[in-house]
Amino acid sequence: MSKKESILRPKGRVKGGARLPHNKTTAEAKTVVIDPPEKVVISMSQHIGAPCQPTVKAGDQVFVGTVIGDSESFISAPIHASVSGVVSEITKIRLPAGNMVDAVVIESDGKMQLDPDIKPITVNTAEELVKAVRDSGLVGLGGAGFPAHVKLTTSPDKPIDTLIINGAECEPYITADYREIMENPDDVLDGVYLIKKLLNIENVIIAVEDNKPKAIKILYEIAADKRDTDDKVKLMKLKSRYPQGAEKVIIYSATKRKLPLGKLPSDVGCIVMNITSVAFISRYLRKGIPLVKKRITVDGNAITEPKNLLVPIGTPISHVLELCKADDPQKVMMGGPMMGITVYDTSLPILKQNNAILAFKGKAAESKPQTDCIRCGRCMRACPMNLTPAPVEGALKNTNVDELNALNVMHCMECGSCAFACPAGRPLTAAMRLAKNEVRKAGK
Amino acid sequence: MQKMNVTSSPHISGPDNTTGIMLDVIIALLPATICGICFFGFNALLTVAVSVASAVLSEYLWCKAIKKQTSLLDLSAVVTGLLLGLNLPPTLPLWMAALGSAIAIVVVKQMFGGIGHNFANPAITARIALMVSFPTAMTTYIVPFTDNVVSSATPLGGGDFALSKLFFGIHPGTIGETSSLLLLAGGVYLVIRRVITPELPLAFMASAAGLAWALGDDPVKTLFTGGLMLGSIFMATDYVTSPPTRLGKIIFGVGCGLITVVIRHFGNIPEGVSFAILLMNILTPHITRLTAKKPFGTEGEQK
């Protein structure tokens, strides 16, 4: 990237979305590494795909980075101990999504001793990279938690010409990716160049929302000094309009290609990776420490001291809330306020793909008062996928699957823009989610 | 274990709410309302007040009678009552105004399920009901600032009025329809507040003026007389009874404009706005379906 080269503008703009309050109060809050909690509870399901089976038993001694869960399935990622200590039990926990999963409980010895097998890793081919990324336990750190090695597995019949690095971070409050860019910009770019080289991808577009000018500047300056002879790594400034970071939206912004329903980014020649994921890959290769810690933004109106914390995976949410002096929170969620999942119990653990813990109280913990739909059409205008959310509620009530299909509910990506826009306070995104379930059940 | 409030995402919501939208419509109508009251006197004030009160009371009693949670707080009954009041001549017997509001709320709105479920605009339908029931009372107007009764020499009925008088509203008509200037100002307010988008009123006005011109009528007069401003800005744009899509709004507006002028030019009743809007209300579901957008990524595909 030459310095003269200007920063790219989006090639296309997806209509709709929502103008949200940014509330990025923790943007300048440097990441604080927390002391290990007394015990961690590590879920065996921390990604989309098959859950892992525990590979340790009660009484086993583990170190930071010891594999404690794995699966034979391709779409899964191994899980590692995040503290050193002794496995006290294998238990079952109910995740906020409602599913019961195995969890490994480790009593920490407070020493955070690294597993003796950990060493730097050298990769020279795409296959070695994919294997290393799987071993690292990396899942998409943007929130969805798709195993990263699956994304990086390419096939010759689906050539990839563009690697999109997602640094949009379009949800309010969250600054975890922003802090990654500000604190480890070299890791980000090392990761970018490594993937570009090994996967032989021609173009790279690093997309960041324009509400992060400092992040854009720092990436720009470092990239200018890096070894990019053919000038194919570009920065792109996205308009700060939710949901810029959604996969289909960011692909359209970067390439003007539309990702059809049920297709993967590789079908349109793209790989989309979260910016923290990319930085993690370069760190993993350098040090060999798998994904055992995660930076999370702790914020919300029930948090007295908002912070960015680097926490061992499996740390109870309540521990994090205490560290940030939560004041009587009534609603706590993993992730941002648009797509995050509320937790029913704060003793639940932090997962790999969490990027924020938000706690609210008072009015912010309540929902908007409901009236009947006034058919204003705001939900339709807000939908980035051009859907018509309002009638879905009625069709869902009657379990009319044909009607739900006619309303194209399967295209919904559950971004929440419709419910955000609704003046009548209708739970439209929830209706969409249930509607998709009905359609799946009907098998049509 | 501390019990937490669990909700489905999104967990934040935008600034708009139903009551706020209705309040914005009321605010946008206030200048024209006050102007009408100044022009037509105390009777006009009474008529509007009775319309609003009757609408609110009808809504309350109906909800009570069918044991439904009352929806008074959303202010939609106030909007309906106010719109109907502005559509009535200032000399109308007050019981007729009260009856009109009751028809609007009970028959047109609540019997179809209440807010958001009616297929026709309540105020328009009630106005038409009054017009066919009490044709004389509904077409008896007075000259502004006087008590001089005229029973058809409105600009639409063939009277001759200067353009400036039409624009500022100094001519006989219903209470709220005469001041084009203040109605337009209300429309601009609604557009700025993003309560409505301008496509529908503009399509309505442009098509009406265009057809009037083609038929040899004065297009400017077409725009500034009768209920065209009030109808196109405040009644045709009713969310429930107009299409939500942009193209749909344009089709709806053009339809309204053409029908209005056809009725005015060829019909034997002087005003066509109400019937035009009502007819297009009926077509709304079809227009909505025909103009529905295809999902992202499937635009080019055949269904």
Short mmCIF file of C-alpha atoms in Angstrom, two decimals, chain A residues 14 172 248 252 258-259 328-333 336-346 364-365 367-368 371-378 380-381 384-387 406 408 411 416 419-424 429-430 433, chain B residues 1-19 21-22 68 74 113-119 193-197 239-242 244-245 249 284 288 292-299 301 303:
data_model
loop_
_atom_site.label_atom_id
_atom_site.label_comp_id
_atom_site.label_asym_id
_atom_site.label_seq_id
_atom_site.Cartn_x
_atom_site.Cartn_y
_atom_site.Cartn_z
CA VAL A 14 -26.85 -2.08 1.04
CA PRO A 172 -22.90 -0.16 19.84
CA LYS A 248 -23.52 -10.23 3.22
CA TYR A 252 -21.40 -6.19 -1.06
CA LYS A 258 -24.38 -10.35 -3.69
CA LEU A 259 -24.17 -13.48 -1.60
CA ASP A 328 -27.53 -4.02 40.37
CA PRO A 329 -27.76 -5.14 36.73
CA GLN A 330 -31.17 -6.35 35.60
CA LYS A 331 -30.27 -7.42 32.10
CA VAL A 332 -26.90 -8.85 31.09
CA MET A 333 -25.97 -9.89 27.59
CA GLY A 336 -23.86 -6.19 21.44
CA PRO A 337 -27.35 -4.85 22.06
CA MET A 338 -28.52 -5.60 18.50
CA MET A 339 -27.60 -9.27 18.19
CA GLY A 340 -26.34 -10.27 21.62
CA ILE A 341 -27.96 -12.98 23.74
CA THR A 342 -29.19 -12.14 27.21
CA VAL A 343 -28.02 -14.49 29.93
CA TYR A 344 -30.46 -15.83 32.48
CA ASP A 345 -27.75 -16.40 35.06
CA THR A 346 -24.51 -14.46 35.55
CA ALA A 364 -32.51 0.36 29.47
CA ALA A 365 -33.28 -3.13 30.80
CA SER A 367 -38.54 -3.22 26.38
CA LYS A 368 -40.45 -0.53 24.52
CA THR A 371 -49.07 -1.20 20.43
CA ASP A 372 -50.60 -3.00 17.47
CA CYS A 373 -48.68 -2.68 14.21
CA ILE A 374 -49.58 0.64 12.57
CA ARG A 375 -48.26 -0.51 9.19
CA CYS A 376 -45.90 2.40 8.88
CA GLY A 377 -43.45 0.38 6.78
CA ARG A 378 -40.38 1.34 8.82
CA MET A 380 -39.41 -2.86 5.49
CA ARG A 381 -37.29 0.19 4.90
CA PRO A 384 -31.05 -4.78 4.60
CA MET A 385 -32.37 -7.95 2.95
CA ASN A 386 -35.47 -6.21 1.47
CA LEU A 387 -37.86 -8.33 3.54
CA ALA A 406 -43.72 -16.28 0.53
CA ASN A 408 -38.86 -15.07 2.35
CA HIS A 411 -33.30 -14.63 4.02
CA GLY A 416 -32.47 -6.58 14.51
CA ALA A 419 -37.43 -4.33 15.57
CA PHE A 420 -35.16 -1.38 16.31
CA ALA A 421 -37.08 0.78 13.84
CA CYS A 422 -40.56 -0.36 14.91
CA PRO A 423 -42.49 2.45 16.63
CA ALA A 424 -45.04 -0.05 17.90
CA THR A 429 -36.75 -10.05 14.92
CA ALA A 430 -37.95 -12.60 17.46
CA ARG A 433 -36.29 -16.19 14.30
CA MET B 1 -27.96 -17.16 41.38
CA GLN B 2 -29.33 -13.80 40.43
CA LYS B 3 -32.36 -13.93 38.15
CA MET B 4 -31.95 -11.79 35.06
CA ASN B 5 -34.32 -10.16 32.64
CA VAL B 6 -34.14 -12.22 29.43
CA THR B 7 -35.27 -10.83 26.09
CA SER B 8 -34.87 -11.64 22.44
CA SER B 9 -32.50 -9.39 20.48
CA PRO B 10 -32.38 -6.54 19.65
CA HIS B 11 -32.24 -5.18 23.17
CA ILE B 12 -32.37 -1.52 22.21
CA SER B 13 -35.00 0.27 20.19
CA GLY B 14 -35.18 3.38 18.10
CA PRO B 15 -36.62 6.71 19.16
CA ASP B 16 -39.91 6.38 17.27
CA ASN B 17 -43.08 5.30 19.01
CA THR B 18 -46.72 5.20 18.01
CA THR B 19 -47.81 7.99 20.34
CA ILE B 21 -45.93 9.75 15.53
CA MET B 22 -49.57 10.59 16.24
CA LYS B 68 -60.34 -4.79 24.99
CA ASP B 74 -51.64 6.12 21.34
CA GLY B 113 -59.79 -4.71 14.71
CA GLY B 114 -58.67 -1.26 15.80
CA ILE B 115 -55.47 0.60 15.05
CA GLY B 116 -53.58 -0.85 12.13
CA HIS B 117 -56.36 -3.17 10.96
CA ASN B 118 -58.85 -0.92 9.17
CA PHE B 119 -58.78 -1.11 5.37
CA ARG B 193 -39.70 14.50 11.26
CA ARG B 194 -39.68 11.47 8.95
CA VAL B 195 -43.28 10.69 9.80
CA ILE B 196 -44.14 10.61 6.11
CA THR B 197 -42.12 10.55 2.91
CA TYR B 239 -49.98 4.38 7.15
CA VAL B 240 -52.60 1.71 7.47
CA THR B 241 -54.46 2.41 4.27
CA SER B 242 -51.64 3.32 1.88
CA PRO B 244 -45.59 0.99 2.44
CA THR B 245 -43.34 0.64 -0.61
CA LYS B 249 -46.87 5.18 -2.69
CA THR B 284 -53.80 -0.76 -1.31
CA THR B 288 -48.48 -3.46 -1.86
CA ALA B 292 -43.00 -5.87 -2.96
CA LYS B 293 -39.24 -5.98 -3.30
CA LYS B 294 -37.30 -9.17 -3.94
CA PRO B 295 -34.91 -10.28 -1.24
CA PHE B 296 -31.27 -9.18 -1.41
CA GLY B 297 -29.37 -11.43 -3.78
CA THR B 298 -32.42 -12.66 -5.73
CA GLU B 299 -33.38 -9.48 -7.57
CA GLU B 301 -34.29 -14.20 -10.51
CA LYS B 303 -40.07 -16.41 -9.19
#
